[in-house]
XYZ file of C-alpha atoms in Angstrom:
304
model
C 40.318 -11.090 -1.347
C 38.339 -7.944 -0.621
C 37.875 -7.458 -4.383
C 36.290 -10.881 -4.744
C 34.005 -10.260 -1.767
C 32.914 -6.927 -3.193
C 32.241 -8.615 -6.530
C 30.424 -11.607 -5.044
C 28.187 -9.773 -2.577
C 25.877 -8.117 -5.146
C 25.631 -11.395 -7.058
C 24.601 -13.257 -3.913
C 22.065 -10.573 -3.018
C 20.654 -10.583 -6.541
C 20.378 -14.377 -6.399
C 18.574 -14.123 -3.079
C 16.187 -11.568 -4.619
C 15.396 -13.784 -7.612
C 14.871 -16.847 -5.424
C 12.620 -14.988 -2.989
C 10.556 -13.440 -5.759
C 10.232 -16.826 -7.464
C 9.051 -18.640 -4.329
C 6.650 -15.854 -3.368
C 5.174 -15.712 -6.862
C 4.977 -19.391 -7.808
C 3.654 -20.921 -4.583
C 0.593 -18.880 -3.676
C -0.025 -21.055 -0.603
C 3.476 -20.654 0.803
C 3.047 -19.991 4.535
C 6.304 -18.044 4.644
C 4.740 -15.511 2.278
C 1.102 -15.178 3.409
C -1.312 -13.738 0.875
C -4.866 -12.563 0.772
C -7.330 -14.878 -0.963
C -10.779 -13.901 -2.241
C -10.685 -10.512 -0.515
C -12.180 -7.133 -1.347
C -9.167 -4.840 -1.166
C -8.832 -1.070 -1.415
C -5.574 0.791 -1.853
C -5.925 4.301 -0.434
C -3.520 6.805 -2.006
C -3.123 10.574 -2.007
C -2.013 11.331 -5.577
C -1.985 9.708 -9.013
C 1.384 7.881 -9.325
C 1.489 6.825 -5.632
C 0.183 3.419 -6.722
C 3.118 2.915 -9.087
C 5.950 4.622 -7.214
C 5.216 3.032 -3.843
C 2.770 0.119 -4.136
C 3.483 -1.599 -7.464
C 4.860 -4.843 -5.884
C 1.730 -5.062 -3.726
C -0.685 -4.481 -6.596
C 1.107 -6.854 -8.944
C 0.978 -9.577 -6.290
C -2.592 -9.126 -5.079
C -4.127 -8.873 -8.551
C -2.866 -12.362 -9.424
C -6.000 -14.058 -10.785
C -5.245 -17.231 -8.830
C -5.863 -15.378 -5.564
C -9.381 -14.313 -6.469
C -9.065 -10.826 -4.988
C -10.949 -7.764 -6.186
C -8.634 -4.774 -5.844
C -9.726 -1.150 -6.094
C -7.890 2.156 -5.757
C -9.263 5.232 -3.997
C -7.229 8.386 -4.682
C -8.176 11.468 -2.673
C -6.777 14.086 -5.058
C -6.109 14.588 -8.746
C -2.574 15.840 -8.026
C -3.450 19.224 -9.429
C -0.499 21.164 -7.964
C 0.760 21.915 -11.499
C -2.722 22.293 -13.030
C -2.511 18.813 -14.545
C -5.312 17.283 -12.501
C -7.402 15.879 -15.335
C -4.344 14.585 -17.154
C -3.064 12.857 -14.035
C -6.465 11.327 -13.365
C -6.447 9.660 -16.774
C -2.855 8.563 -16.241
C -3.849 6.832 -13.014
C -6.501 4.835 -14.859
C -3.896 3.646 -17.371
C -1.338 2.812 -14.699
C -3.850 0.830 -12.651
C -4.667 -1.464 -15.561
C -0.954 -2.045 -16.209
C -0.574 -3.017 -12.554
C -3.310 -5.622 -12.800
C -6.609 -4.025 -11.811
C -9.560 -5.566 -13.614
C -10.891 -2.336 -15.072
C -10.475 1.458 -14.946
C -13.893 1.389 -13.251
C -12.122 0.070 -10.151
C -10.301 3.391 -9.738
C -11.973 6.284 -7.925
C -10.412 9.747 -7.900
C -11.719 12.651 -5.834
C -11.358 16.303 -6.753
C -12.166 18.192 -3.564
C -10.881 21.390 -1.942
C -10.671 19.373 1.272
C -7.708 17.467 -0.175
C -5.276 19.840 -1.927
C -2.121 18.376 -3.450
C 0.432 20.111 -1.252
C 3.775 19.364 0.380
C 2.933 21.764 3.203
C -0.731 21.003 3.975
C -2.088 18.160 6.065
C -5.579 16.861 5.448
C -8.155 16.650 8.203
C -8.262 13.001 9.369
C -11.996 13.309 10.006
C -12.566 14.386 6.399
C -10.569 11.369 5.192
C -12.517 9.108 7.557
C -15.829 10.485 6.293
C -14.871 9.664 2.708
C -13.944 6.120 3.689
C -17.154 5.682 5.648
C -19.394 6.962 2.880
C -17.561 4.725 0.400
C -17.195 1.502 2.365
C -19.399 1.449 5.474
C -22.338 -0.621 4.271
C -24.914 1.350 6.271
C -23.550 4.784 5.409
C -24.187 5.112 1.695
C -27.283 7.260 2.116
C -25.940 9.470 4.889
C -24.403 12.895 4.673
C -20.633 12.228 4.616
C -20.081 14.992 7.156
C -22.268 13.131 9.674
C -21.055 9.579 9.106
C -18.434 9.527 11.868
C -20.773 10.888 14.529
C -23.454 8.389 13.508
C -21.018 5.512 13.999
C -20.421 6.571 17.595
C -23.926 5.563 18.677
C -24.252 2.415 20.733
C -25.652 -0.493 18.777
C -25.960 -4.211 19.093
C -25.551 -4.582 15.345
C -22.186 -5.856 14.096
C -19.867 -3.394 12.335
C -20.097 -3.894 8.578
C -18.069 -2.763 5.585
C -17.955 -3.448 1.876
C -14.191 -4.102 1.864
C -12.091 -6.613 3.773
C -8.621 -5.061 3.494
C -7.497 -1.423 3.446
C -3.934 -0.622 2.364
C -2.243 2.754 2.731
C 0.883 4.560 3.977
C 2.175 4.315 7.537
C 2.516 7.147 10.054
C 5.644 8.459 8.312
C 4.223 8.319 4.804
C 7.412 6.811 3.249
C 8.570 10.278 2.183
C 7.196 12.287 5.142
C 4.649 13.776 2.740
C 1.863 15.325 4.869
C -0.828 14.102 2.465
C 0.413 10.512 2.826
C 0.497 10.778 6.607
C -3.041 12.170 6.615
C -4.281 8.994 4.922
C -2.875 6.894 7.764
C -4.515 9.073 10.387
C -7.805 9.154 8.508
C -7.874 5.392 7.989
C -7.336 4.784 11.694
C -9.979 7.386 12.553
C -12.528 5.643 10.329
C -11.930 2.183 11.750
C -11.857 3.485 15.318
C -15.250 5.159 14.743
C -16.568 2.025 13.044
C -15.738 -0.015 16.143
C -16.936 2.544 18.688
C -19.377 1.018 21.185
C -19.038 -2.380 19.500
C -17.555 -4.508 22.287
C -17.101 -8.146 21.436
C -17.151 -7.622 17.673
C -14.193 -8.014 15.371
C -13.314 -5.142 13.063
C -14.551 -6.114 9.581
C -11.634 -4.345 7.872
C -7.960 -5.160 8.341
C -5.665 -2.154 7.911
C -2.155 -2.717 6.534
C 0.356 0.099 6.133
C 3.469 0.368 3.998
C 6.609 0.431 6.131
C 8.827 3.513 5.884
C 12.548 2.711 5.730
C 15.602 4.884 6.263
C 17.093 6.976 3.465
C 19.837 4.479 2.588
C 17.481 1.532 2.216
C 15.109 3.519 0.006
C 17.713 3.633 -2.749
C 19.296 0.176 -2.846
C 16.568 -1.316 -5.057
C 16.479 -5.161 -5.081
C 19.380 -5.347 -2.627
C 16.915 -4.475 0.125
C 14.866 -7.625 -0.430
C 17.199 -9.727 1.718
C 17.489 -6.989 4.328
C 13.706 -6.735 4.596
C 13.305 -10.504 4.948
C 15.947 -10.676 7.675
C 14.482 -7.810 9.659
C 10.995 -9.260 9.272
C 12.144 -12.657 10.526
C 13.789 -11.084 13.568
C 10.699 -9.049 14.421
C 8.447 -12.061 13.956
C 10.656 -14.072 16.309
C 10.152 -11.417 18.980
C 6.365 -11.736 18.775
C 4.839 -13.009 22.001
C 2.421 -15.920 22.344
C -0.444 -13.709 23.504
C -0.328 -11.605 20.362
C -0.272 -14.688 18.165
C -3.250 -16.156 19.984
C -5.218 -12.925 19.665
C -4.432 -12.536 15.988
C -5.258 -16.104 15.011
C -4.479 -16.706 11.365
C -4.355 -13.010 10.478
C -0.825 -12.225 9.250
C 0.871 -9.383 11.098
C 3.243 -8.646 8.225
C 2.981 -8.963 4.470
C 5.967 -9.096 2.125
C 5.709 -8.602 -1.633
C 8.805 -8.904 -3.812
C 8.664 -8.260 -7.544
C 10.739 -10.366 -9.909
C 12.534 -8.651 -12.832
C 9.495 -8.900 -15.114
C 7.217 -7.402 -12.481
C 9.801 -4.713 -11.733
C 9.752 -3.726 -15.396
C 5.959 -3.692 -15.348
C 6.012 -1.338 -12.368
C 8.404 0.911 -14.246
C 6.115 0.756 -17.283
C 3.228 1.929 -15.129
C 5.257 5.088 -14.532
C 6.866 5.651 -17.920
C 3.728 4.914 -19.970
C 1.016 5.532 -17.419
C 2.335 8.718 -15.831
C 4.197 10.381 -18.666
C 3.496 13.891 -17.385
C 5.400 13.108 -14.177
C 8.565 11.633 -15.641
C 11.141 14.166 -14.510
C 14.777 13.330 -13.853
C 14.345 12.424 -10.173
C 11.500 10.024 -10.934
C 13.700 8.238 -13.476
C 16.136 7.765 -10.631
C 13.390 6.531 -8.318
C 12.056 3.866 -10.677
C 15.629 2.769 -11.361
C 16.993 2.374 -7.832
C 14.035 2.849 -5.481
C 13.414 -0.198 -3.293
C 9.650 0.417 -3.241
C 9.589 -0.482 -6.923
C 10.772 -3.967 -5.931
C 9.975 -4.571 -2.262
C 6.876 -3.782 -0.214
C 6.543 -4.821 3.393
C 3.296 -3.973 5.140
C 2.316 -4.201 8.770
C -1.100 -4.859 10.233
C -2.428 -2.029 12.383
C -4.229 -2.958 15.575
C -7.469 -1.022 15.985
C -8.584 -0.746 19.600
């Protein structure tokens, strides 16, 4: 009996994955799988290959032409730890197109000493926030990036404005506890907090969604985590109180993106063909069994 259960369980989970991916992909108006429509979206990443290794289900879903979104990628380093910065920059452009971006022109890569590719160095959140402000705050394009945050702190009756609607990045644990990933989260929050400073009564023009970090076991069970993620999401949604729902209106608190087998293979292709210089043995393992190649769940961050 136990043999049959052990044999049947993966089949049932795989079936659940295929069904979920099918429903989420085919019915773009499915309320159980809310999506962004006609939005200006930026994915903020730390290194070339972050978009493929961690966010491929999100990009493949949001670049669906039926949704009408315009998705861009802002990468704060060239990933030059091994002196391959220029190579990795070009690889990111190739990967982004595979993952559905309209053009390589929608990818922006910085090469700054402020943002070294390092497993031991954190980036200054204010420096990250200044980059975001100079890039996306509609009144900050002509300002010195070092002064953008302080300028946003001034009291004003003007509404806060931005040239994007949605900002996506890592959460406070950075998926892999990478300090560069975590710095993006802190910098994104710093930018939006400064943008809303002394703006009582106005709604933040940018919604921030962060990729949920899971435990070690769940990171490596690939499509089997799709059902687990849905169950946990349903339980957490059920715990939401009425006040929070009323305050949030129609803004989804959680987003779930599940790749089907074809999309999974496309995400893998973005790594194997797009980021050839990075395909070492452990990355082959990641694109084979990593759940972030199949499942992305993002949470909306509340900006005070």
